[in-house]
C-alpha cells in the first residue's frame, strides 16, 4: 500500500565534495543536446558512425549465448591479456608479461583515472599538454592532484611540442606526465623526435609517464604510430593505455587496458578492483579473438577509410571558408573560424546548429589553462562518420557565410 504521508521536502543544499566542484555536464552531452534541438548533424562527440567488424559482433553474441556472463578476474580474462601482450610485441617490439604487466579496464577512461588515483598523492602535479581530453582534469581532481597543462605550440598548420616549456613546467611536486598521442582534440600525432624530447624530460626528472594511445591505429599518411614506451629507457617508467573502442568502432563496450612494468600495473589494479572490479566478460572474449586474428587487416582498412573521411571533411571545410589544421591521427580536425567572420570558436559553435544544421565543439572546451588566442579560435569537427554524413555536413556549411 502506498503511504499517505507527504514526501519529505527536498533539501535545497545537498552536500557536494570540493573535489567535484568544477564538474559540469560534459561538453559532449551539451553538444549532442544542442544538435538534437536543431536537428543538426553532430560532428561534436567522437562517436563512430561506422560499423564494427562482423566477426567481433558475432563472437560477442556467441560468448553471451555460451554463458560467459559472470565476473571475469579483476585483471581481465587471461585470453585478452595474452592477446594484448602479443599485439604490442608484434607491433612495437615491446614484451609485456600477460600475467603481471597487463590489466584490462572499463575503457581507457578507467585506466587513466585509476592510474592517477593509484600514483598521485594530494597536492601532486600531473603534467600534460594543453588542450587536452576532458577526463584528465577530472581524474587529477579526484586524486586531489593538480593538472598542469603546457600549451602545444603551433607552427603554420600544425601543432608541435615545446620541449623548453614542458621542461620549465616541472616542479618538485610533479609526479607524472600524461601524454596522449594521437592527440584529442588537435589531431596531432607526436613524432619520434618529439617523443624523445618528452622522454628526456621524464628521465631527467625521474617522472613516471602515462600514455593514452586510444587512437594508436589511426595514424594517417603512412606515418606509423610511435609510443613513448619504445623510447630507450622509457618502458620501465611508462604505463601505456589503450582501448578497443576506437580500434573496432565499439565505444559502448568499454574494453580498455593498460600495459607497463608490474609496479605500475599492480598499482592500477589495486585501485580498479574497487572502482568496477571487472566488466564486460563476453566483450573481453570477443576483443581477445579480434586482436589475435584480424587486428592488422581490420585496422589497415579502418585507417584508410578514416583518412578518406578526414580528406572529405578538410576539403569541405576549406571550401566553406574555414582554414584547417593538419590532422595526423585520430578522429578530429581543427578549423579556424576567422575565415567566416568569427573571432571565437565557442561563439561559432553556439550559432552553428541553428545557422547551418551542424554541431561541433570549440577547442576551448578542452583548454585547461588561461585563454589562448591561438586555440580559442579553433573548432573541433569529428570525421568518424559515414562519408555521406560528412559530405552532407560540409555541404550545409558551404555558402553560409559567403553569400
Ligand atoms: N582518451 C582519449 C584521448 C579519448 O579521446 C577517449 C574518448 N574515446 C578516451 C580516452 C576514452 O576511451 P574509452 O571510451 O575507452 O574509455
Ligand atoms: N572521446 C570522445 C570525444 O572526444 C567522447 C567520449 C565521451 O563522450 N566521453 O569526442
Tab-separated table of C-alpha atoms and ligand atoms in Angstrom:
chain	number	residue	atom	x	y	z
A	1	UNK	CA	0.000	0.000	0.000
A	2	UNK	CA	1.399	3.437	-0.814
A	3	UNK	CA	1.908	5.575	2.269
A	4	UNK	CA	-0.430	8.526	2.695
A	5	UNK	CA	2.342	10.538	4.334
A	6	UNK	CA	3.691	13.508	2.337
A	7	UNK	CA	7.154	13.149	0.866
A	8	UNK	CA	9.886	14.847	2.889
A	9	UNK	CA	10.932	18.205	1.394
A	10	UNK	CA	13.930	18.093	-0.981
A	11	UNK	CA	16.936	19.652	0.731
A	12	UNK	CA	17.978	22.761	-1.156
A	13	UNK	CA	21.666	22.465	-0.298
A	14	UNK	CA	22.789	18.902	-0.809
A	15	UNK	CA	26.439	18.478	0.051
A	16	UNK	CA	28.896	18.239	-2.808
A	17	UNK	CA	32.540	17.384	-2.290
A	18	UNK	CA	35.107	20.086	-3.010
A	19	UNK	CA	36.944	17.871	-5.458
A	20	UNK	CA	33.940	17.802	-7.826
A	21	UNK	CA	33.002	21.474	-7.523
A	22	UNK	CA	34.078	22.142	-11.104
A	23	UNK	CA	32.413	19.074	-12.630
A	24	UNK	CA	29.751	20.094	-15.168
A	25	UNK	CA	27.777	18.063	-17.711
A	26	UNK	CA	30.353	17.120	-20.314
A	27	UNK	CA	30.703	19.150	-23.496
A	28	UNK	CA	29.804	16.000	-25.456
A	29	UNK	CA	26.413	15.778	-23.764
A	30	UNK	CA	25.784	19.501	-24.174
A	31	UNK	CA	26.671	19.417	-27.857
A	32	UNK	CA	24.521	16.369	-28.501
A	33	UNK	CA	21.537	18.105	-26.890
A	34	UNK	CA	22.149	21.249	-28.926
A	35	UNK	CA	22.375	19.177	-32.113
A	36	UNK	CA	19.123	17.360	-31.294
A	37	UNK	CA	17.311	20.618	-30.595
A	38	UNK	CA	18.178	21.923	-34.046
A	39	UNK	CA	18.075	18.653	-35.983
A	40	UNK	CA	21.765	19.250	-36.693
A	41	UNK	CA	24.373	16.729	-37.838
A	42	UNK	CA	26.515	16.114	-34.760
A	43	UNK	CA	30.212	16.292	-35.615
A	44	UNK	CA	30.892	17.036	-31.946
A	45	UNK	CA	31.343	13.837	-29.982
A	46	UNK	CA	33.867	11.341	-31.340
A	47	UNK	CA	31.237	8.600	-31.513
A	48	UNK	CA	31.854	6.381	-34.531
A	49	UNK	CA	29.081	6.194	-37.098
A	50	UNK	CA	30.885	3.315	-38.818
A	51	UNK	CA	30.146	-0.356	-38.268
A	52	UNK	CA	32.201	-2.752	-36.186
A	53	UNK	CA	33.768	-5.923	-37.640
A	54	UNK	CA	31.023	-8.552	-38.168
A	55	UNK	CA	33.160	-11.309	-36.633
A	56	UNK	CA	33.636	-9.250	-33.462
A	57	UNK	CA	29.880	-8.771	-33.032
A	58	UNK	CA	29.205	-12.455	-33.740
A	59	UNK	CA	31.851	-13.507	-31.223
A	60	UNK	CA	30.327	-11.310	-28.507
A	61	UNK	CA	26.848	-12.677	-29.175
A	62	UNK	CA	28.185	-16.242	-29.173
A	63	UNK	CA	30.041	-15.595	-25.910
A	64	UNK	CA	26.819	-14.389	-24.286
A	65	UNK	CA	24.844	-17.351	-25.640
A	66	UNK	CA	27.548	-19.767	-24.470
A	67	UNK	CA	27.195	-18.416	-20.925
A	68	UNK	CA	30.280	-16.210	-20.496
A	69	UNK	CA	28.294	-13.764	-18.413
A	70	UNK	CA	29.830	-13.723	-14.946
A	71	UNK	CA	32.656	-11.688	-13.417
A	72	UNK	CA	35.994	-12.068	-15.127
A	73	UNK	CA	39.142	-11.875	-12.966
A	74	UNK	CA	39.773	-8.297	-11.805
A	75	UNK	CA	42.849	-8.071	-14.058
A	76	UNK	CA	40.799	-9.215	-17.075
A	77	UNK	CA	40.366	-12.546	-18.870
A	78	UNK	CA	43.728	-14.261	-19.404
A	79	UNK	CA	42.878	-14.740	-23.134
A	80	UNK	CA	42.533	-10.986	-23.555
A	81	UNK	CA	45.645	-10.148	-21.539
A	82	UNK	CA	47.651	-12.570	-23.705
A	83	UNK	CA	46.177	-11.119	-26.911
A	84	UNK	CA	47.056	-7.572	-25.775
A	85	UNK	CA	50.628	-8.582	-24.905
A	86	UNK	CA	51.037	-10.416	-28.254
A	87	UNK	CA	49.667	-7.458	-30.175
A	88	UNK	CA	52.048	-4.997	-28.537
A	89	UNK	CA	55.010	-7.296	-29.095
A	90	UNK	CA	54.085	-7.719	-32.780
A	91	UNK	CA	53.574	-4.013	-33.403
A	92	UNK	CA	56.023	-2.227	-31.128
A	93	UNK	CA	58.539	-4.918	-30.248
A	94	UNK	CA	57.886	-4.419	-26.533
A	95	UNK	CA	57.331	-7.555	-24.481
A	96	UNK	CA	54.816	-7.448	-21.605
A	97	UNK	CA	54.148	-10.348	-19.250
A	98	UNK	CA	50.419	-11.044	-19.697
A	99	UNK	CA	50.065	-12.135	-16.053
A	100	UNK	CA	51.786	-9.228	-14.326
A	101	UNK	CA	52.138	-6.400	-16.802
A	102	UNK	CA	48.695	-6.108	-18.414
A	103	UNK	CA	45.407	-5.096	-16.788
A	104	UNK	CA	42.022	-4.865	-18.511
A	105	UNK	CA	39.880	-1.870	-17.542
A	106	UNK	CA	36.421	-0.409	-18.176
A	107	UNK	CA	37.648	1.625	-21.146
A	108	UNK	CA	40.757	3.770	-21.298
A	109	UNK	CA	38.945	6.197	-19.018
A	110	UNK	CA	39.087	3.831	-16.067
A	111	UNK	CA	42.744	3.046	-16.771
A	112	UNK	CA	43.710	6.742	-16.731
A	113	UNK	CA	41.591	7.540	-13.675
A	114	UNK	CA	42.814	4.503	-11.752
A	115	UNK	CA	46.413	5.371	-12.685
A	116	UNK	CA	46.114	8.901	-11.312
A	117	UNK	CA	44.348	7.679	-8.167
A	118	UNK	CA	46.984	4.994	-7.718
A	119	UNK	CA	50.069	7.108	-8.391
A	120	UNK	CA	49.335	10.619	-7.101
A	121	UNK	CA	49.133	11.997	-3.605
A	122	UNK	CA	47.038	15.062	-2.821
A	123	UNK	CA	48.936	18.169	-3.933
A	124	UNK	CA	50.963	16.362	-6.588
A	125	UNK	CA	51.103	17.779	-10.088
A	126	UNK	CA	50.296	15.916	-13.287
A	127	UNK	CA	51.930	17.367	-16.356
A	128	UNK	CA	50.072	17.257	-19.648
A	129	UNK	CA	49.667	19.282	-22.852
A	130	UNK	CA	47.013	21.895	-23.491
A	131	UNK	CA	44.397	21.466	-24.939
A	132	UNK	CA	43.665	18.011	-23.550
A	133	UNK	CA	40.960	15.390	-23.205
A	134	UNK	CA	38.448	16.497	-20.588
A	135	UNK	CA	38.653	13.392	-18.395
A	136	UNK	CA	42.251	14.232	-17.425
A	137	UNK	CA	41.390	17.219	-15.305
A	138	UNK	CA	38.567	15.298	-13.640
A	139	UNK	CA	40.839	12.342	-12.888
A	140	UNK	CA	43.508	14.612	-11.412
A	141	UNK	CA	40.906	16.338	-9.325
A	142	UNK	CA	39.522	13.041	-7.984
A	143	UNK	CA	43.061	12.170	-6.942
A	144	UNK	CA	43.476	15.544	-5.218
A	145	UNK	CA	46.224	16.323	-7.722
A	146	UNK	CA	46.657	19.398	-9.894
A	147	UNK	CA	46.737	19.166	-13.667
A	148	UNK	CA	49.438	21.402	-15.140
A	149	UNK	CA	48.844	21.744	-18.874
A	150	UNK	CA	51.585	23.148	-21.086
A	151	UNK	CA	50.257	24.721	-24.287
A	152	UNK	CA	51.100	22.952	-27.511
A	153	UNK	CA	52.850	25.343	-29.868
A	154	UNK	CA	51.627	25.912	-33.416
A	155	UNK	CA	53.799	26.263	-36.497
A	156	UNK	CA	51.926	27.025	-39.689
A	157	UNK	CA	49.116	24.487	-39.917
A	158	UNK	CA	50.484	22.055	-37.362
A	159	UNK	CA	50.736	21.651	-33.619
A	160	UNK	CA	54.093	20.878	-32.072
A	161	UNK	CA	55.751	20.193	-28.769
A	162	UNK	CA	57.607	22.971	-26.973
A	163	UNK	CA	60.219	20.977	-25.076
A	164	UNK	CA	61.553	24.004	-23.189
A	165	UNK	CA	58.059	24.918	-21.960
A	166	UNK	CA	57.412	21.339	-20.872
A	167	UNK	CA	60.709	21.216	-19.005
A	168	UNK	CA	60.067	24.586	-17.380
A	169	UNK	CA	56.717	23.366	-16.039
A	170	UNK	CA	58.293	20.582	-13.973
A	171	UNK	CA	58.353	21.342	-10.235
A	172	UNK	CA	59.303	19.309	-7.167
A	173	UNK	CA	55.597	18.335	-6.951
A	174	UNK	CA	55.411	16.905	-10.465
A	175	UNK	CA	54.506	13.260	-10.064
A	176	UNK	CA	53.765	12.109	-13.561
A	177	UNK	CA	53.448	13.084	-17.169
A	178	UNK	CA	50.250	12.251	-19.043
A	179	UNK	CA	50.670	12.196	-22.811
A	180	UNK	CA	48.011	11.487	-25.436
A	181	UNK	CA	49.119	10.517	-28.946
A	182	UNK	CA	47.453	10.628	-31.444
A	183	UNK	CA	46.028	13.607	-29.669
A	184	UNK	CA	42.472	14.592	-28.872
A	185	UNK	CA	41.394	17.293	-29.636
A	186	UNK	CA	44.131	18.552	-32.010
A	187	UNK	CA	44.672	15.557	-34.330
A	188	UNK	CA	48.399	15.714	-33.706
A	189	UNK	CA	50.485	12.514	-33.736
A	190	UNK	CA	53.761	13.059	-31.892
A	191	UNK	CA	56.867	12.296	-33.927
A	192	UNK	CA	59.704	10.046	-32.781
A	193	UNK	CA	61.834	13.173	-32.208
A	194	UNK	CA	59.143	14.806	-30.068
A	195	UNK	CA	58.719	11.636	-28.012
A	196	UNK	CA	62.478	11.546	-27.491
A	197	UNK	CA	62.198	15.099	-26.125
A	198	UNK	CA	59.351	14.098	-23.784
A	199	UNK	CA	61.437	11.127	-22.665
A	200	UNK	CA	64.378	13.413	-21.855
A	201	UNK	CA	62.145	15.451	-19.553
A	202	UNK	CA	60.842	12.288	-17.860
A	203	UNK	CA	64.286	10.783	-17.427
A	204	UNK	CA	65.954	13.987	-16.219
A	205	UNK	CA	63.259	14.475	-13.585
A	206	UNK	CA	62.527	10.808	-12.853
A	207	UNK	CA	58.877	11.159	-13.848
A	208	UNK	CA	56.525	8.285	-14.470
A	209	UNK	CA	54.644	8.541	-17.785
A	210	UNK	CA	51.090	7.547	-18.591
A	211	UNK	CA	50.408	7.480	-22.344
A	212	UNK	CA	46.894	7.471	-23.705
A	213	UNK	CA	47.102	5.727	-27.076
A	214	UNK	CA	43.424	5.042	-27.809
A	215	UNK	CA	43.907	6.219	-31.417
A	216	UNK	CA	47.137	4.237	-31.883
A	217	UNK	CA	45.883	2.519	-35.059
A	218	UNK	CA	44.643	5.744	-36.607
A	219	UNK	CA	47.814	7.489	-37.756
A	220	UNK	CA	47.458	8.689	-41.342
A	221	UNK	CA	49.549	9.334	-44.446
A	222	UNK	CA	51.756	6.314	-43.853
A	223	UNK	CA	53.402	7.696	-40.716
A	224	UNK	CA	53.388	4.853	-38.178
A	225	UNK	CA	52.390	5.148	-34.540
A	226	UNK	CA	55.151	5.842	-32.048
A	227	UNK	CA	54.781	5.001	-28.378
A	228	UNK	CA	56.689	6.770	-25.618
A	229	UNK	CA	57.318	3.315	-24.131
A	230	UNK	CA	59.503	2.467	-27.162
A	231	UNK	CA	61.982	5.272	-26.484
A	232	UNK	CA	65.132	3.832	-24.836
A	233	UNK	CA	64.860	3.605	-21.025
A	234	UNK	CA	61.157	4.547	-21.044
A	235	UNK	CA	59.494	1.118	-20.941
A	236	UNK	CA	60.214	0.734	-17.242
A	237	UNK	CA	58.582	4.046	-16.310
A	238	UNK	CA	55.647	4.141	-18.765
A	239	UNK	CA	52.094	2.917	-18.413
A	240	UNK	CA	50.583	2.532	-21.897
A	241	UNK	CA	46.795	2.877	-22.025
A	242	UNK	CA	44.613	1.870	-24.954
A	243	UNK	CA	41.133	0.646	-25.750
A	244	UNK	CA	39.099	-1.409	-28.203
A	245	UNK	CA	36.540	1.392	-28.618
A	246	UNK	CA	38.192	3.404	-31.384
A	247	UNK	CA	40.038	0.456	-32.915
A	248	UNK	CA	36.918	-1.602	-33.624
A	249	UNK	CA	34.124	1.020	-33.564
A	250	UNK	CA	32.680	-0.321	-30.303
A	251	UNK	CA	32.985	2.654	-27.963
A	252	UNK	CA	29.974	1.457	-25.941
A	253	UNK	CA	31.717	-1.781	-24.957
A	254	UNK	CA	34.256	-0.001	-22.786
A	255	UNK	CA	37.000	-2.571	-23.046
A	256	UNK	CA	40.295	-0.842	-22.322
A	257	UNK	CA	43.655	-1.809	-20.886
A	258	UNK	CA	46.977	-0.674	-19.506
A	259	UNK	CA	50.403	-2.257	-20.024
A	260	UNK	CA	53.575	-1.429	-18.168
A	261	UNK	CA	56.031	-2.606	-15.536
A	262	UNK	CA	54.330	-4.663	-12.823
A	263	UNK	CA	54.880	-1.878	-10.268
A	264	UNK	CA	52.601	0.432	-12.288
A	265	UNK	CA	50.115	-2.174	-13.488
A	266	UNK	CA	49.803	-3.567	-9.956
A	267	UNK	CA	49.036	-0.077	-8.634
A	268	UNK	CA	46.321	0.420	-11.272
A	269	UNK	CA	44.839	-2.983	-10.477
A	270	UNK	CA	44.740	-2.246	-6.775
A	271	UNK	CA	42.525	0.799	-7.476
A	272	UNK	CA	40.427	-0.540	-10.341
A	273	UNK	CA	39.340	-3.564	-8.281
A	274	UNK	CA	37.464	-1.089	-6.078
A	275	UNK	CA	36.152	1.119	-8.892
A	276	UNK	CA	34.489	-1.530	-11.062
A	277	UNK	CA	36.323	-4.709	-10.000
A	278	UNK	CA	35.786	-6.009	-13.544
A	279	UNK	CA	33.457	-5.615	-16.511
A	280	UNK	CA	32.286	-6.920	-19.890
A	281	UNK	CA	33.196	-10.634	-19.883
A	282	UNK	CA	31.685	-11.511	-23.312
A	283	UNK	CA	33.115	-8.335	-24.843
A	284	UNK	CA	36.559	-9.128	-23.453
A	285	UNK	CA	36.401	-12.563	-25.086
A	286	UNK	CA	35.358	-11.136	-28.444
A	287	UNK	CA	38.076	-8.468	-28.370
A	288	UNK	CA	40.665	-11.138	-27.490
A	289	UNK	CA	39.784	-13.086	-30.648
A	290	UNK	CA	39.813	-9.979	-32.818
A	291	UNK	CA	43.212	-8.827	-31.533
A	292	UNK	CA	44.619	-12.245	-32.295
A	293	UNK	CA	43.180	-12.972	-35.715
A	294	UNK	CA	42.210	-9.915	-37.618
A	295	UNK	CA	43.623	-6.826	-35.992
A	296	UNK	CA	46.088	-5.881	-38.730
A	297	UNK	CA	43.719	-6.290	-41.689
A	298	UNK	CA	40.843	-4.528	-39.962
A	299	UNK	CA	42.861	-1.582	-38.706
A	300	UNK	CA	44.518	-1.034	-42.111
A	301	UNK	CA	41.072	-0.822	-43.700
A	302	UNK	CA	39.677	1.464	-40.981
A	303	UNK	CA	42.700	3.750	-41.224
A	304	UNK	CA	42.301	4.201	-44.959
A	305	UNK	CA	38.536	4.796	-44.626
A	306	UNK	CA	39.040	7.424	-41.931
A	307	UNK	CA	41.838	9.063	-43.883
A	308	UNK	CA	39.411	9.469	-46.807
A	309	UNK	CA	36.775	10.929	-44.458
A	310	UNK	CA	39.332	13.307	-42.995
A	311	UNK	CA	40.164	14.499	-46.508
A	312	UNK	CA	36.484	14.908	-47.398
A	313	UNK	CA	35.909	16.964	-44.266
A	314	UNK	CA	39.028	19.055	-44.781
A	315	UNK	CA	38.150	19.862	-48.387
A	316	UNK	CA	34.566	20.704	-47.415
A	317	UNK	CA	35.602	22.950	-44.519
A	318	UNK	CA	38.156	24.754	-46.655
A	319	UNK	CA	35.525	25.297	-49.359
A	320	UNK	CA	33.243	26.751	-46.713
A	321	UNK	CA	35.980	29.240	-45.813
A	322	UNK	CA	37.391	27.549	-42.682
A	323	UNK	CA	41.132	27.076	-42.709
A	324	UNK	CA	42.039	23.690	-41.239
A	325	UNK	CA	44.969	22.439	-39.219
A	326	UNK	CA	46.822	19.325	-40.212
A	327	UNK	CA	45.276	16.158	-38.780
A	328	UNK	CA	47.885	13.424	-38.459
A	329	UNK	CA	45.847	10.933	-36.451
A	330	UNK	CA	42.664	10.185	-34.519
A	331	UNK	CA	39.117	11.361	-35.204
A	332	UNK	CA	39.299	15.155	-35.280
A	333	UNK	CA	40.113	18.138	-37.476
A	334	UNK	CA	40.607	21.639	-36.108
A	335	UNK	CA	39.353	24.587	-38.167
A	336	UNK	CA	39.945	28.302	-37.686
A	337	UNK	CA	36.708	30.325	-37.635
A	338	UNK	CA	38.262	33.663	-38.553
A	339	UNK	CA	37.759	32.936	-42.236
A	340	UNK	CA	33.979	33.089	-41.733
A	341	UNK	CA	33.935	36.285	-39.707
A	342	UNK	CA	34.155	34.936	-36.154
A	343	UNK	CA	36.902	35.563	-33.617
A	344	UNK	CA	35.850	32.968	-31.079
A	345	UNK	CA	35.278	29.238	-31.657
A	346	UNK	CA	32.796	28.939	-28.770
A	347	UNK	CA	30.608	31.674	-30.262
A	348	UNK	CA	30.736	29.998	-33.662
A	349	UNK	CA	29.704	26.643	-32.126
A	350	UNK	CA	26.735	28.256	-30.368
A	351	UNK	CA	25.479	29.672	-33.676
A	352	UNK	CA	26.386	26.764	-35.924
A	353	UNK	CA	23.450	24.350	-35.340
A	354	UNK	CA	20.762	26.963	-35.983
A	355	UNK	CA	22.644	28.614	-38.807
A	356	UNK	CA	23.912	25.598	-40.722
A	357	UNK	CA	22.381	22.449	-39.174
A	358	UNK	CA	25.759	21.130	-37.968
A	359	UNK	CA	27.220	20.815	-34.461
A	360	UNK	CA	30.890	20.896	-33.445
A	361	UNK	CA	32.930	21.562	-30.301
A	362	UNK	CA	35.115	24.609	-29.632
A	363	UNK	CA	38.747	23.805	-28.956
A	364	UNK	CA	38.448	25.987	-25.848
A	365	UNK	CA	36.224	23.303	-24.258
A	366	UNK	CA	39.414	21.238	-23.948
A	367	UNK	CA	41.567	24.100	-22.709
A	368	UNK	CA	42.828	23.734	-19.186
A	369	UNK	CA	44.962	26.866	-18.910
A	370	UNK	CA	44.097	30.547	-19.344
A	371	UNK	CA	42.598	31.949	-22.550
A	372	UNK	CA	44.705	31.153	-25.558
A	373	UNK	CA	44.279	33.380	-28.622
A	374	UNK	CA	45.744	30.719	-30.942
A	375	UNK	CA	43.496	27.831	-29.977
A	376	UNK	CA	40.345	29.662	-28.798
A	377	UNK	CA	39.508	30.487	-32.403
A	378	UNK	CA	39.581	26.822	-33.387
A	379	UNK	CA	36.706	24.370	-33.597
A	380	UNK	CA	36.923	20.579	-33.468
A	381	UNK	CA	34.983	18.606	-36.098
A	382	UNK	CA	34.896	14.819	-35.959
A	383	UNK	CA	35.044	12.716	-39.126
A	384	UNK	CA	34.415	9.220	-37.723
A	385	UNK	CA	31.063	9.238	-39.535
A	386	UNK	CA	29.851	7.709	-42.813
A	387	UNK	CA	31.101	9.547	-45.904
A	388	UNK	CA	27.600	10.768	-46.867
A	389	UNK	CA	27.165	12.306	-43.392
A	390	UNK	CA	30.488	14.135	-43.697
A	391	UNK	CA	29.534	15.288	-47.222
A	392	UNK	CA	26.098	16.466	-46.134
A	393	UNK	CA	27.581	18.351	-43.151
A	394	UNK	CA	30.093	20.210	-45.279
A	395	UNK	CA	27.546	20.993	-47.957
A	396	UNK	CA	25.351	22.534	-45.241
A	397	UNK	CA	28.285	24.740	-44.247
A	398	UNK	CA	29.165	25.845	-47.743
A	399	UNK	CA	27.819	29.220	-48.734
A	400	UNK	CA	26.519	30.036	-45.261
A	401	UNK	CA	28.974	32.845	-44.705
A	402	UNK	CA	29.955	33.990	-48.172
A	403	UNK	CA	26.630	34.918	-49.653
B	1	LIG	N1	41.283	9.082	-24.220
B	1	LIG	C1	41.037	9.841	-25.298
B	1	LIG	C2	42.107	10.732	-25.813
B	1	LIG	C3	39.787	9.827	-25.902
B	1	LIG	O1	39.542	10.588	-26.961
B	1	LIG	C4	38.791	8.990	-25.370
B	1	LIG	C5	37.409	9.045	-25.961
B	1	LIG	N2	37.126	7.925	-26.541
B	1	LIG	C6	39.100	8.187	-24.275
B	1	LIG	C7	40.348	8.267	-23.717
B	1	LIG	C8	38.094	7.274	-23.658
B	1	LIG	O2	38.273	5.961	-24.074
B	1	LIG	P1	37.289	4.821	-23.557
B	1	LIG	O3	35.984	5.034	-24.240
B	1	LIG	O4	37.976	3.559	-23.945
B	1	LIG	O5	37.167	4.981	-22.087
B	2	LIG	N1	36.334	10.670	-26.749
B	2	LIG	C1	35.147	11.245	-27.285
B	2	LIG	C2	35.439	12.638	-27.807
B	2	LIG	O1	36.429	13.236	-27.502
B	2	LIG	C3	33.997	11.364	-26.333
B	2	LIG	C4	33.889	10.471	-25.188
B	2	LIG	C5	32.774	10.894	-24.278
B	2	LIG	O2	31.672	11.196	-24.731
B	2	LIG	N2	33.044	10.952	-23.030
B	2	LIG	O3	34.628	13.138	-28.508
